[in-house]
XYZ file of C-alpha atoms in Angstrom:
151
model
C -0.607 6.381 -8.335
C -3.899 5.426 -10.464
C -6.140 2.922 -10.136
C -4.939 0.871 -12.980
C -1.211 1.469 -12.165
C -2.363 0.573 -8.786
C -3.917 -2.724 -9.764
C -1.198 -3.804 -11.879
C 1.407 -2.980 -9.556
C -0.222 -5.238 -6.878
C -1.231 -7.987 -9.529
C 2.612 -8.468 -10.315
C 3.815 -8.930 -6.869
C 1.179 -11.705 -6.476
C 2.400 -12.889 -9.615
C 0.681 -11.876 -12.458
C -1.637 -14.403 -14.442
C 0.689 -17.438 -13.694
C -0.544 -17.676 -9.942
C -3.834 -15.362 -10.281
C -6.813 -17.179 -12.455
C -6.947 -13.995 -14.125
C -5.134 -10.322 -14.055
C -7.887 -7.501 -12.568
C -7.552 -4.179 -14.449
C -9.594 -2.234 -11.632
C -10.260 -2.195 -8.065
C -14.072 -3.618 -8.762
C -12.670 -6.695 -10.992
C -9.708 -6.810 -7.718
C -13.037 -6.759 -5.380
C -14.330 -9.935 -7.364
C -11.275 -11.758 -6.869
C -11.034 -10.962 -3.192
C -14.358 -12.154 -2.958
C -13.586 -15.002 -4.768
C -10.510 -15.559 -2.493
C -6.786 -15.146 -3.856
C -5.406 -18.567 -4.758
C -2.662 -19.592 -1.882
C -0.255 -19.862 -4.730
C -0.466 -16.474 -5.624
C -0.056 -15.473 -1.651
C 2.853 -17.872 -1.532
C 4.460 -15.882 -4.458
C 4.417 -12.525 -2.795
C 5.692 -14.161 0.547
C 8.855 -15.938 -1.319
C 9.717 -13.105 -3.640
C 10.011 -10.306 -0.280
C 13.704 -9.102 -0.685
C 14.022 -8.283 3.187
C 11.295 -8.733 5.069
C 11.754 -12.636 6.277
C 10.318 -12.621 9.827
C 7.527 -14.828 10.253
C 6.764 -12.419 12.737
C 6.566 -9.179 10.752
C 4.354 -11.106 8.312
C 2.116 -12.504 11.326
C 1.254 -8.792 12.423
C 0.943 -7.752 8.770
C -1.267 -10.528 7.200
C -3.076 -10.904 10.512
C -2.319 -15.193 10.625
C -0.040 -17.183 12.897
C 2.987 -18.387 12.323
C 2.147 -21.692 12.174
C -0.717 -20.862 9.324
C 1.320 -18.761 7.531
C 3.787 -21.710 7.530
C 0.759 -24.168 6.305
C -0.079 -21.665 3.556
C 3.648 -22.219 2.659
C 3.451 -25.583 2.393
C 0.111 -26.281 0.855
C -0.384 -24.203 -2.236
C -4.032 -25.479 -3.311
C -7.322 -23.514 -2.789
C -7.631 -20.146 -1.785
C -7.590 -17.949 0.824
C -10.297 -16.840 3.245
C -12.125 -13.618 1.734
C -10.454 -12.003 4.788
C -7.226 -12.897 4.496
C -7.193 -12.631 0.997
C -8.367 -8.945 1.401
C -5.431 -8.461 4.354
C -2.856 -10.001 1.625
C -4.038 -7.338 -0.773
C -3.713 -4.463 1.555
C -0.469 -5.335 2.531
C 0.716 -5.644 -1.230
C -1.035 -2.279 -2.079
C 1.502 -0.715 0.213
C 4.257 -2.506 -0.451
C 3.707 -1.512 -4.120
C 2.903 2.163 -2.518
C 5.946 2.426 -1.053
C 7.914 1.314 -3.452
C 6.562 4.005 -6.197
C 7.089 6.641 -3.141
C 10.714 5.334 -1.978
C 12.207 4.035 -5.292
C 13.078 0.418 -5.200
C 10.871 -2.888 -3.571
C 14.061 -3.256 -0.709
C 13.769 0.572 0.012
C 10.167 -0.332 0.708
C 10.505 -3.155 2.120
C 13.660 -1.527 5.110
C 10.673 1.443 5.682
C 8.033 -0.914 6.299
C 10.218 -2.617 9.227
C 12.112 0.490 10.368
C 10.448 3.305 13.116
C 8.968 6.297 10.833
C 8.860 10.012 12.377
C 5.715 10.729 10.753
C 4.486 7.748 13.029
C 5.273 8.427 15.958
C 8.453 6.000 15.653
C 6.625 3.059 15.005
C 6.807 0.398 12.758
C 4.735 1.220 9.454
C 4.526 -3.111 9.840
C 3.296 -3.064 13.229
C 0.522 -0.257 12.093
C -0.833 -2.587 9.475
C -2.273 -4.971 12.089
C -5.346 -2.636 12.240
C -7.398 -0.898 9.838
C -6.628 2.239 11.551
C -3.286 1.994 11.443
C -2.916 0.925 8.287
C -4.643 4.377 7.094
C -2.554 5.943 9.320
C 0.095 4.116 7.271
C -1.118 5.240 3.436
C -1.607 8.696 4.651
C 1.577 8.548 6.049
C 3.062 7.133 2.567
C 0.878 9.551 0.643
C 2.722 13.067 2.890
C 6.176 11.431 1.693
C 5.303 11.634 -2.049
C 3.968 15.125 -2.191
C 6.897 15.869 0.454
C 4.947 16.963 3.609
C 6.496 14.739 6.499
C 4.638 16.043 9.491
């Protein structure tokens, strides 16, 4: 996947320029944003438009944020987010939008991200995300299933 295709691909499941203040076209104008702070509408589009991932839970481990903020972010839709969650929100919609390229459809995605993988040592590719280290091991992971090596 290329950087633009990449960029875009993430920018629409945020919700394009009607939640973001503006679309980045590259990973340096996406760094500026981050920095910036994503607006908590655009992190409250990508929440309500997930097909089948609905736990509060999954999201929690995911996002890295409690239940009860990520129920506040729900509810309160003004400001932004912290540059670190905003940068966790961002990872996690770079592989959902990953995943979806490699597996086909967003609820193909979506069922891998909370189902055991082989290739991780049947865990959760959800779980993996809470760490930076697991969520490489995650993109590798992603990256073997497009070119077709699985172990």
């Amino acid at each position: 996947m290329s950087e633009a295709v990449g960029v875009a691909e993430v920018v629409k499941l945020f919700g394009g320029r009607s939640t973001l203040r503006w679309e980045p076209r590259t990973a340096l104008e996406a760094h500026q944003i981050l920095l910036e702070g994503l607006p908590k509408s655009s992190f409250v589009y990508l929440i309500a438009n997930l097909a089948v991932i609905k736990t509060d839970a999954a999201l929690e481990t995911a996002l890295g944020m409690s239940l009860r903020t990520l129920q506040r972010k729900k509810k309160d839709i003004e400001g932004t987010l912290s540059r670190e969650q905003s940068g966790r929100a961002w990872k996690f919609a770079e592989i959902l939008a990953k995943a979806t390229a490699v597996l086909g459809s967003r609820e193909e995605a979506e069922r891998w991200l909370e189902q055991p993988a082989l290739g991780l040592d049947r865990r959760r590719p959800i779980d993996l995300l809470a760490t930076p280290a697991g969520t490489q091991l995650v993109e590798d992971y992603l990256t073997r299933l497009e070119y077709g090596v699985y172990m």
